[in-house]
Coordinates of C-alpha atoms in Angstrom, one line a residue:
M213 CA 42.1 -61.9 -12.6
R214 CA 43.3 -64.7 -10.1
K215 CA 45.3 -66.0 -13.2
S216 CA 47.0 -62.3 -13.9
I217 CA 48.0 -62.0 -10.3
L218 CA 49.8 -65.8 -10.4
L219 CA 51.4 -64.8 -13.6
I220 CA 53.5 -62.0 -12.3
F221 CA 55.1 -64.3 -10.3
V222 CA 56.4 -67.0 -12.9
T223 CA 59.9 -65.8 -12.8
L224 CA 59.8 -64.5 -8.7
L225 CA 58.6 -68.1 -7.6
A226 CA 61.5 -69.8 -9.2
A227 CA 64.2 -67.7 -7.7
A228 CA 65.6 -68.5 -4.0
G229 CA 63.2 -67.6 -1.1
S230 CA 63.8 -64.2 0.7
A231 CA 66.1 -64.1 3.5
R232 CA 63.7 -62.7 6.0
S233 CA 61.5 -65.5 8.0
I234 CA 58.1 -65.1 6.6
D235 CA 56.0 -65.7 10.0
I236 CA 52.1 -65.6 10.1
I237 CA 49.3 -66.7 12.6
P238 CA 47.1 -68.4 11.8
R239 CA 49.4 -70.6 9.7
P240 CA 47.9 -70.0 5.9
A241 CA 46.8 -72.8 3.9
E242 CA 49.8 -72.1 1.5
I243 CA 52.8 -69.6 1.4
T244 CA 55.3 -69.5 -1.9
E245 CA 58.1 -67.4 -1.0
A246 CA 60.0 -65.4 -3.7
R247 CA 63.1 -62.8 -4.2
G248 CA 62.8 -59.2 -3.3
E249 CA 60.3 -56.9 -1.4
F250 CA 57.8 -54.5 -1.7
R251 CA 58.6 -51.2 0.2
I252 CA 55.8 -48.7 1.6
T253 CA 57.0 -45.1 0.7
A254 CA 55.5 -41.6 1.4
Q255 CA 53.9 -42.1 -2.1
T256 CA 52.3 -45.5 -1.4
A257 CA 48.5 -45.7 -1.4
I258 CA 45.8 -48.0 -1.1
A259 CA 43.1 -48.7 -3.8
A260 CA 40.0 -49.4 -2.7
E261 CA 36.4 -48.6 -3.0
G262 CA 32.9 -49.2 -2.2
E263 CA 32.8 -51.7 0.6
L264 CA 36.4 -52.1 0.5
R265 CA 37.2 -48.7 1.5
R266 CA 36.6 -49.3 5.2
P267 CA 38.8 -52.1 5.5
A268 CA 41.5 -50.5 3.8
E269 CA 41.1 -47.6 6.1
I270 CA 41.0 -50.0 9.3
F271 CA 44.4 -51.2 7.9
A272 CA 46.0 -47.8 7.4
T273 CA 45.4 -46.9 11.3
D274 CA 46.6 -50.2 12.4
I275 CA 49.6 -50.0 10.3
E276 CA 50.7 -46.4 11.3
P277 CA 52.5 -47.3 14.7
V278 CA 54.5 -49.8 12.7
I279 CA 55.5 -47.3 9.6
G280 CA 55.4 -44.2 11.6
R281 CA 52.6 -43.0 9.1
E282 CA 49.2 -43.8 7.9
I283 CA 48.8 -45.0 4.0
P284 CA 46.0 -43.0 2.2
V285 CA 43.3 -44.8 0.7
A286 CA 42.5 -43.6 -2.8
A287 CA 41.2 -44.7 -6.2
K288 CA 44.5 -45.8 -7.4
G289 CA 47.5 -47.0 -5.6
E290 CA 50.3 -49.8 -5.4
I291 CA 48.4 -51.6 -2.7
R292 CA 45.1 -53.3 -4.5
L293 CA 42.2 -54.4 -2.9
R294 CA 39.5 -56.3 -4.8
T295 CA 36.9 -59.4 -4.6
S296 CA 36.1 -62.1 -6.6
P297 CA 32.8 -64.4 -6.9
S298 CA 35.4 -67.1 -7.8
L299 CA 36.6 -67.3 -4.3
A300 CA 34.8 -68.6 -1.4
A301 CA 33.2 -66.0 1.2
E302 CA 36.7 -66.2 3.8
E303 CA 39.1 -67.0 1.2
Y304 CA 41.6 -64.8 -0.1
T305 CA 45.0 -64.4 -2.0
L306 CA 47.5 -61.9 -1.2
A307 CA 50.4 -61.4 -3.8
V308 CA 53.4 -59.2 -2.9
T309 CA 55.8 -58.1 -5.5
P310 CA 58.5 -55.6 -5.6
R311 CA 56.1 -53.2 -7.5
T312 CA 52.8 -54.1 -6.0
V313 CA 50.6 -55.8 -3.3
E314 CA 47.5 -57.6 -4.8
I315 CA 44.5 -58.9 -2.6
L316 CA 41.8 -60.6 -3.9
G317 CA 39.0 -62.0 -1.9
G318 CA 35.7 -63.6 -1.9
S319 CA 34.3 -60.8 0.0
P320 CA 35.4 -57.6 1.7
Q321 CA 35.8 -59.8 5.1
A322 CA 38.0 -62.3 3.4
V323 CA 39.9 -59.0 2.0
F324 CA 39.7 -57.8 5.8
Y325 CA 41.6 -61.1 6.8
A326 CA 44.1 -60.7 4.0
L327 CA 45.1 -57.4 5.3
Q328 CA 45.5 -58.9 8.5
T329 CA 48.1 -61.1 7.4
L330 CA 49.7 -58.1 5.2
R331 CA 49.7 -56.2 8.9
Q332 CA 52.1 -59.2 10.0
L333 CA 54.4 -59.1 7.0
V334 CA 55.0 -55.3 7.3
A335 CA 58.2 -54.5 8.9
T336 CA 59.3 -51.0 11.0
D337 CA 61.2 -49.9 7.8
G338 CA 58.0 -50.6 5.5
T339 CA 59.4 -53.6 3.8
V340 CA 57.1 -56.6 3.0
P341 CA 58.7 -59.7 1.7
A342 CA 57.9 -60.8 -1.9
V343 CA 55.0 -64.1 -1.4
V344 CA 51.9 -65.3 -2.4
V345 CA 49.5 -66.3 0.5
R346 CA 46.4 -68.5 -0.4
D347 CA 44.0 -69.0 2.8
K348 CA 40.9 -69.5 4.2
P349 CA 39.7 -70.8 7.5
C350 CA 38.6 -74.4 8.9
F351 CA 35.8 -73.2 11.2
A352 CA 32.8 -71.1 10.6
H353 CA 33.0 -70.0 14.4
R354 CA 36.1 -68.7 15.8
G355 CA 35.2 -66.7 18.9
G356 CA 36.6 -64.9 21.9
M357 CA 34.3 -64.4 25.1
L358 CA 35.1 -61.6 27.4
D359 CA 33.2 -61.4 31.2
S360 CA 31.5 -58.0 31.8
G361 CA 29.4 -59.3 34.7
R362 CA 32.4 -60.0 37.5
H363 CA 34.2 -56.7 36.3
F364 CA 33.0 -53.9 34.0
W365 CA 35.0 -52.6 31.0
T366 CA 34.5 -49.3 29.4
V367 CA 33.4 -49.0 25.9
D368 CA 36.9 -48.1 24.8
E369 CA 38.2 -51.5 26.8
V370 CA 35.5 -53.5 25.0
K371 CA 36.7 -52.2 21.5
R372 CA 40.1 -53.2 22.2
F373 CA 39.2 -56.8 23.0
I374 CA 37.6 -56.7 19.6
D375 CA 40.8 -55.4 18.0
I376 CA 42.4 -58.4 19.5
L377 CA 39.9 -60.8 18.2
A378 CA 40.1 -59.1 14.5
M379 CA 44.1 -59.1 14.5
H380 CA 43.7 -63.2 15.1
K381 CA 41.2 -63.1 12.3
L382 CA 38.5 -64.5 14.7
N383 CA 35.0 -63.5 13.6
V384 CA 32.7 -64.0 16.9
F385 CA 32.7 -61.6 20.1
H386 CA 30.5 -63.6 22.9
W387 CA 29.8 -60.8 25.2
H388 CA 28.8 -62.1 28.9
L389 CA 26.4 -59.3 30.2
S390 CA 24.6 -60.7 33.1
E391 CA 25.7 -62.2 36.4
D392 CA 25.1 -62.7 40.1
Q393 CA 27.6 -59.9 41.0
G394 CA 26.4 -57.4 38.4
W395 CA 23.6 -56.5 35.5
R396 CA 25.6 -54.7 32.7
I397 CA 22.8 -53.6 30.0
E398 CA 20.2 -51.0 29.9
I399 CA 16.8 -52.5 29.6
K400 CA 14.2 -49.7 29.4
R401 CA 11.4 -51.9 30.2
Y402 CA 13.2 -52.7 33.6
P403 CA 15.0 -49.5 34.7
L404 CA 16.0 -51.2 38.1
L405 CA 18.0 -53.6 36.4
T406 CA 20.8 -50.8 35.7
E407 CA 19.5 -48.5 38.9
I408 CA 19.8 -51.3 41.3
G409 CA 21.3 -54.7 39.4
S410 CA 24.4 -52.9 38.4
V411 CA 26.0 -52.1 41.7
R412 CA 27.4 -54.4 44.2
R413 CA 28.3 -52.7 47.7
E414 CA 31.8 -54.3 47.9
T415 CA 33.7 -56.9 46.5
V416 CA 35.8 -59.9 48.2
I417 CA 39.4 -59.6 48.2
G418 CA 40.9 -62.6 46.9
R419 CA 39.4 -66.0 46.7
Y420 CA 36.2 -66.4 48.4
D421 CA 36.0 -69.1 51.2
K422 CA 32.3 -70.5 51.3
T423 CA 33.2 -73.0 53.9
D424 CA 34.1 -70.2 56.5
E425 CA 32.5 -66.6 55.7
S426 CA 34.3 -65.2 58.8
R427 CA 37.6 -65.8 57.0
N428 CA 36.9 -63.5 54.0
R429 CA 37.7 -59.8 53.6
Y430 CA 35.9 -57.2 51.6
D431 CA 37.3 -54.2 50.0
G432 CA 34.2 -51.9 51.5
K433 CA 34.0 -50.0 48.0
P434 CA 30.7 -49.9 45.7
Y435 CA 31.3 -51.6 42.4
G436 CA 29.2 -51.1 39.5
G437 CA 29.0 -49.8 35.7
F438 CA 26.3 -50.9 32.8
Y439 CA 26.1 -50.2 29.4
T440 CA 23.6 -47.8 27.9
Q441 CA 21.8 -49.0 24.7
D442 CA 23.8 -46.5 22.7
D443 CA 27.0 -47.9 24.0
V444 CA 25.8 -51.4 22.6
R445 CA 24.9 -50.1 19.6
A446 CA 28.5 -48.3 18.9
I447 CA 30.0 -51.5 20.3
V448 CA 28.0 -53.8 17.8
A449 CA 28.7 -51.5 14.9
Y450 CA 32.5 -51.1 15.7
A451 CA 32.4 -55.1 15.9
A452 CA 30.5 -55.4 12.5
E453 CA 33.1 -53.1 10.7
R454 CA 35.6 -55.5 11.7
Y455 CA 33.3 -58.5 10.3
I456 CA 33.0 -59.5 14.0
E457 CA 29.0 -60.6 15.2
V458 CA 28.5 -60.0 18.6
I459 CA 26.7 -62.8 20.5
P460 CA 25.1 -61.5 23.8
E461 CA 24.9 -63.7 26.9
I462 CA 22.0 -63.1 29.2
D463 CA 22.4 -66.3 31.7
M464 CA 19.4 -67.8 32.6
P465 CA 17.8 -69.5 34.8
G466 CA 21.0 -68.9 37.0
H467 CA 23.5 -66.4 37.7
M468 CA 20.5 -63.9 37.9
L469 CA 21.3 -62.1 41.3
G470 CA 21.5 -59.0 39.6
A471 CA 17.9 -59.2 37.9
L472 CA 16.5 -60.9 41.4
A473 CA 17.7 -57.8 43.5
S474 CA 16.2 -55.3 41.0
Y475 CA 12.9 -57.4 40.5
P476 CA 12.5 -60.1 43.6
Q477 CA 9.3 -61.1 42.3
L478 CA 11.1 -63.0 39.8
G479 CA 12.5 -65.6 42.3
C480 CA 10.9 -68.3 44.0
R481 CA 11.6 -66.7 47.1
G482 CA 10.5 -63.4 46.2
Q483 CA 12.4 -61.3 48.6
G484 CA 15.8 -61.0 50.3
Y485 CA 18.1 -61.0 47.3
E486 CA 21.1 -58.8 46.7
V487 CA 23.9 -58.4 44.0
W488 CA 26.5 -60.8 45.2
T489 CA 30.0 -59.3 46.6
H490 CA 31.8 -62.6 46.2
W491 CA 32.0 -65.6 43.6
G492 CA 30.4 -68.9 43.5
I493 CA 27.2 -70.3 42.4
S494 CA 24.1 -69.0 44.0
K495 CA 20.9 -71.2 45.0
D496 CA 18.4 -68.1 44.0
V497 CA 17.8 -68.5 40.5
L498 CA 14.6 -67.2 38.1
C499 CA 11.4 -69.0 39.1
A500 CA 10.7 -71.3 36.3
G501 CA 6.9 -71.6 37.7
K502 CA 5.7 -67.7 37.3
E503 CA 4.9 -66.5 34.2
E504 CA 6.4 -63.0 34.8
T505 CA 9.6 -64.9 34.4
F506 CA 9.0 -65.6 31.1
E507 CA 7.7 -61.8 30.3
F508 CA 10.8 -60.5 31.6
V509 CA 13.0 -62.7 29.4
E510 CA 11.3 -61.4 26.1
N511 CA 13.1 -58.1 26.6
E512 CA 14.5 -55.7 24.0
V513 CA 18.0 -57.6 23.8
L514 CA 16.9 -58.5 20.4
D515 CA 16.6 -55.1 19.4
L516 CA 20.2 -54.5 20.3
F517 CA 22.1 -57.2 19.0
P518 CA 21.1 -58.8 15.2
S519 CA 23.5 -61.7 15.6
K520 CA 21.8 -64.8 14.3
F521 CA 22.6 -66.6 18.0
I522 CA 21.9 -65.7 21.1
H523 CA 23.3 -67.1 24.3
V524 CA 20.9 -68.0 27.2
G525 CA 23.7 -69.2 29.7
G526 CA 22.0 -72.1 31.1
D527 CA 24.8 -73.3 33.1
E528 CA 25.3 -73.8 37.0
C529 CA 21.8 -73.6 37.8
P530 CA 20.9 -75.5 41.3
K531 CA 17.7 -76.7 41.8
E532 CA 17.1 -76.1 45.4
R533 CA 15.2 -73.4 45.2
W534 CA 12.5 -75.2 42.3
K535 CA 11.9 -78.1 44.6
E536 CA 10.8 -75.9 47.6
C537 CA 8.8 -73.6 45.3
P538 CA 5.0 -74.0 45.0
A539 CA 5.1 -72.4 41.8
C540 CA 7.7 -74.5 40.1
Q541 CA 6.0 -77.7 41.5
R542 CA 2.9 -76.7 40.2
R543 CA 4.5 -76.2 36.5
I544 CA 6.2 -79.8 36.7
R545 CA 2.9 -81.4 37.3
E546 CA 0.8 -79.3 35.0
E547 CA 3.6 -79.8 32.1
G548 CA 3.8 -83.6 33.1
L549 CA 7.6 -83.1 33.7
A550 CA 9.3 -85.8 35.9
N551 CA 11.8 -83.9 38.0
E552 CA 13.5 -80.2 38.2
N553 CA 15.9 -81.1 35.6
E554 CA 13.0 -81.5 33.0
L555 CA 11.9 -78.2 34.4
Q556 CA 15.2 -76.4 33.2
S557 CA 14.5 -78.4 29.6
Y558 CA 10.9 -76.6 29.6
F559 CA 12.4 -73.3 30.5
M560 CA 15.3 -73.6 27.6
H561 CA 12.7 -75.1 25.2
R562 CA 10.2 -71.9 25.9
V563 CA 13.1 -69.5 25.5
E564 CA 14.3 -71.0 22.1
K565 CA 10.3 -71.2 20.9
W566 CA 10.5 -67.6 21.6
L567 CA 13.8 -67.0 19.8
H568 CA 12.8 -68.9 16.7
E569 CA 9.4 -66.6 16.3
H570 CA 11.9 -63.7 16.1
G571 CA 14.4 -65.2 13.5
R572 CA 16.9 -66.3 16.3
E573 CA 18.6 -69.4 17.2
L574 CA 19.4 -70.4 21.0
I575 CA 23.3 -71.1 22.2
G576 CA 23.7 -72.5 25.9
W577 CA 26.5 -73.8 27.8
D578 CA 26.3 -77.8 27.7
E579 CA 24.3 -78.0 31.2
I580 CA 21.4 -77.0 28.8
M581 CA 21.2 -80.7 28.1
Q582 CA 19.9 -81.6 31.5
G583 CA 16.3 -83.2 31.0
G584 CA 16.6 -83.0 27.5
I585 CA 17.4 -80.4 24.8
S586 CA 16.2 -79.8 21.1
K587 CA 18.1 -80.9 18.1
S588 CA 18.3 -77.1 17.1
A589 CA 20.1 -75.6 20.3
V590 CA 23.5 -75.0 20.0
I591 CA 25.7 -76.4 22.4
M592 CA 28.9 -74.8 24.1
A593 CA 30.8 -77.4 25.4
W594 CA 32.8 -76.1 28.5
T595 CA 32.7 -78.4 31.3
D596 CA 34.7 -80.8 29.1
Q597 CA 35.0 -81.9 25.5
F598 CA 33.0 -85.0 25.6
R599 CA 29.9 -83.4 26.4
G600 CA 30.3 -81.6 23.3
T601 CA 31.0 -84.8 21.4
D602 CA 28.2 -86.2 22.7
A603 CA 25.9 -83.5 21.8
A604 CA 27.6 -83.6 18.0
R605 CA 26.7 -87.3 18.0
K606 CA 23.2 -86.8 18.7
G607 CA 22.8 -84.0 16.0
N608 CA 23.0 -80.9 18.0
R609 CA 25.6 -78.5 16.3
V610 CA 28.5 -77.6 18.8
I611 CA 30.9 -74.8 19.7
M612 CA 34.2 -76.6 21.5
T613 CA 35.4 -74.2 24.5
P614 CA 36.2 -77.1 27.0
K615 CA 37.7 -75.4 30.2
W616 CA 41.0 -77.6 30.1
N617 CA 42.0 -75.8 26.9
C618 CA 40.2 -72.7 26.3
Y619 CA 39.6 -70.8 29.9
L620 CA 42.2 -68.2 29.4
D621 CA 41.9 -66.4 32.9
Y622 CA 43.7 -70.0 34.1
S623 CA 47.4 -69.3 35.1
Q624 CA 50.0 -69.2 32.7
T625 CA 52.8 -70.4 34.8
S626 CA 52.9 -73.4 37.0
D627 CA 53.8 -71.3 40.1
P628 CA 51.0 -68.9 39.8
E629 CA 51.4 -67.8 43.6
K630 CA 54.9 -66.5 42.9
Y631 CA 54.6 -65.1 39.7
E632 CA 50.8 -64.0 38.7
P633 CA 48.1 -62.0 40.7
I634 CA 45.7 -64.3 42.7
G635 CA 43.5 -66.2 40.3
P636 CA 42.4 -69.7 39.3
T637 CA 44.8 -72.2 40.6
R638 CA 44.3 -74.3 37.4
Y639 CA 47.2 -73.9 35.0
L640 CA 46.8 -73.9 31.4
S641 CA 49.8 -73.7 29.2
M642 CA 50.2 -72.5 25.7
R643 CA 51.0 -76.4 24.5
Q644 CA 47.9 -77.4 26.3
V645 CA 45.5 -74.9 24.6
Y646 CA 46.8 -75.8 21.4
R647 CA 46.4 -79.5 22.1
L648 CA 42.5 -79.3 21.4
D649 CA 41.2 -81.2 18.8
P650 CA 37.4 -80.1 18.0
Y651 CA 37.0 -83.4 16.1
D652 CA 38.3 -86.1 18.9
R653 CA 36.5 -89.0 19.0
L654 CA 34.1 -88.0 16.2
K655 CA 33.3 -90.0 12.9
P656 CA 34.1 -88.0 10.1
A657 CA 30.3 -88.2 9.4
E658 CA 29.7 -86.1 12.5
Y659 CA 32.2 -83.3 12.1
R660 CA 29.7 -81.1 10.2
N661 CA 28.1 -80.6 13.7
I662 CA 31.3 -78.9 15.0
L663 CA 30.5 -75.1 14.4
G664 CA 34.1 -74.0 15.9
I665 CA 36.0 -73.3 19.0
Q666 CA 36.3 -70.4 21.1
G667 CA 38.6 -69.0 24.0
N668 CA 36.8 -67.5 27.4
V669 CA 38.2 -64.9 29.4
W670 CA 36.1 -64.6 32.8
T671 CA 36.9 -62.2 35.1
E672 CA 36.4 -62.9 38.8
Y673 CA 40.0 -62.2 39.5
I674 CA 40.8 -60.0 36.5
A675 CA 39.9 -56.2 37.4
D676 CA 41.8 -54.2 35.0
F677 CA 42.1 -54.4 31.2
G678 CA 46.0 -54.6 31.3
H679 CA 45.5 -57.9 33.1
V680 CA 43.0 -59.0 30.3
Q681 CA 45.4 -58.7 27.9
R682 CA 48.0 -60.3 29.7
M683 CA 45.6 -63.4 30.3
T684 CA 44.2 -63.3 26.7
L685 CA 47.7 -63.0 24.9
P686 CA 49.4 -64.7 23.3
R687 CA 46.9 -67.9 24.2
M688 CA 44.4 -66.5 22.1
A689 CA 46.6 -66.9 19.1
A690 CA 46.6 -70.6 19.7
I691 CA 42.8 -70.8 19.7
A692 CA 42.9 -68.7 16.5
E693 CA 45.5 -71.1 15.0
I694 CA 43.2 -74.1 15.8
A695 CA 40.0 -72.4 14.3
W696 CA 41.8 -71.3 11.2
A697 CA 44.1 -73.8 10.5
Y698 CA 43.1 -77.0 12.0
D699 CA 43.9 -79.2 9.3
R700 CA 47.4 -77.9 9.1
K701 CA 48.2 -77.6 13.1
D702 CA 51.8 -78.2 14.3
Y703 CA 52.7 -77.1 17.7
D704 CA 56.6 -76.8 17.4
D705 CA 56.4 -74.4 14.1
F706 CA 53.4 -72.8 15.8
E707 CA 55.9 -71.9 18.9
K708 CA 58.7 -70.9 16.2
R709 CA 56.5 -68.5 14.5
A710 CA 54.8 -67.1 17.6
K711 CA 58.5 -66.5 19.4
R712 CA 59.6 -64.4 16.2
L713 CA 56.4 -62.4 15.7
L714 CA 54.2 -62.0 18.6
P715 CA 56.7 -59.7 20.6
E716 CA 56.6 -57.6 17.8
L717 CA 53.3 -57.7 16.6
Y718 CA 51.7 -57.3 20.3
G719 CA 54.3 -54.4 20.9
N720 CA 53.2 -52.5 17.8
A721 CA 49.4 -52.7 18.5
K722 CA 50.6 -51.5 22.4
L723 CA 49.2 -54.6 23.7
K724 CA 50.5 -56.1 27.3
F725 CA 51.2 -59.9 27.2
S726 CA 52.2 -62.6 29.3
E727 CA 56.0 -63.6 29.6
F728 CA 55.2 -66.8 30.7
F729 CA 53.6 -68.0 27.4
F730 CA 56.1 -70.7 26.5
E731 CA 56.4 -72.5 29.5
D732 CA 55.8 -76.1 29.3
I733 CA 55.8 -77.6 32.7
E734 CA 53.0 -80.2 32.7

């Protein structure tokens, strides 16, 4: 089948290239331009059966705003979708002639990615330039994270974020679901989590001043929201149709005031907890000395998420309460631990053991290395890239998401006070995102420990979904290109493609995006 597709182009490929610029993001492994174009007409149909029917239907729906009509999916058609075991699972070939569009993928997932490429090539008049694209990704983990803890997003908004990931050929949705500012997921065994822990009484206005509380102002409005288990199942299913795995994050032992306000016996003090109304790092964390804490951790989250990995956070866990807590100090003595850092290591090893018993694996932020961590744990390097490098050298698998390249809530302009809503003062240009090299300072033999990269959208200062889109786009396109096309990175070429392609692509998808994304002030 692959040979037959290529034979179609024997004469075409010798001709001059098409006049229209062919811009694709992420950059494909190989593009061969030809003469002519394919035109989608009222008679055009997509030929897809079995597992390929759903990817075809999604493409047909996505392309409707571009050409003004939805393409029917049928047994026969000019746009033909097939799979072949001769290709890798995420590898595809897209071949466009004036008569047909032939897609061959190593799996339905690869066919879906080919359709995302085709989506970028379709003009508003329904024409597609004649071309052969051969493509496959460089990294297995290509992710995007959305924080629902600080601000809650509706089911439709979460699905919209998943759509953004899908159009960039990203395959992991990291969903942050618990925080000091709110617990966001229904756990039937612990109903107070959503009754109490999902609502804060008000929210700080602007940046929180931890040095002088009297200077802070609050809006006086209760804020909350949570996802029912049916909501979660619907989102997981929606993502799966787009070949995206949903990895939940239930942060522990820190960032747990939503849980402690609901079940105060889980903390070292046992009382006086409130869902936080401001941002920052709370000293109150789960008590690592109580067995009830581990009973709480072992809840029905695994029943809701079929993902191989479960993210347990592990970041920003102050140890003050543990130093004062008789139960934690007793645990340290009984387990022969040296200090509170090793107590955190004990906590993580115990949670990982439980996950392994249920066929899952643990991911945590790079602080889980404090006190020691098992070689089977996956490290998500955020504080800086070199913690990830160190973990990879020691044999742990690593996902690179350093804040200096991958925190998409950081300002997109060098003058955020003038041009952007209040938020983090750090500036992250598109060029700086693109600079990320996941293999930096590693030896080739250590490359296998880098699973991939991820862009993160934290939402302390992002209160509406339009703002989510403006911070995510188009910098997520740079994340996607590094993850998919690391071996062919070229910033100048990326910028040219992005300037030509992304405004139209995002506009057709009715997405809001930043007007500052090509500011290169360093």
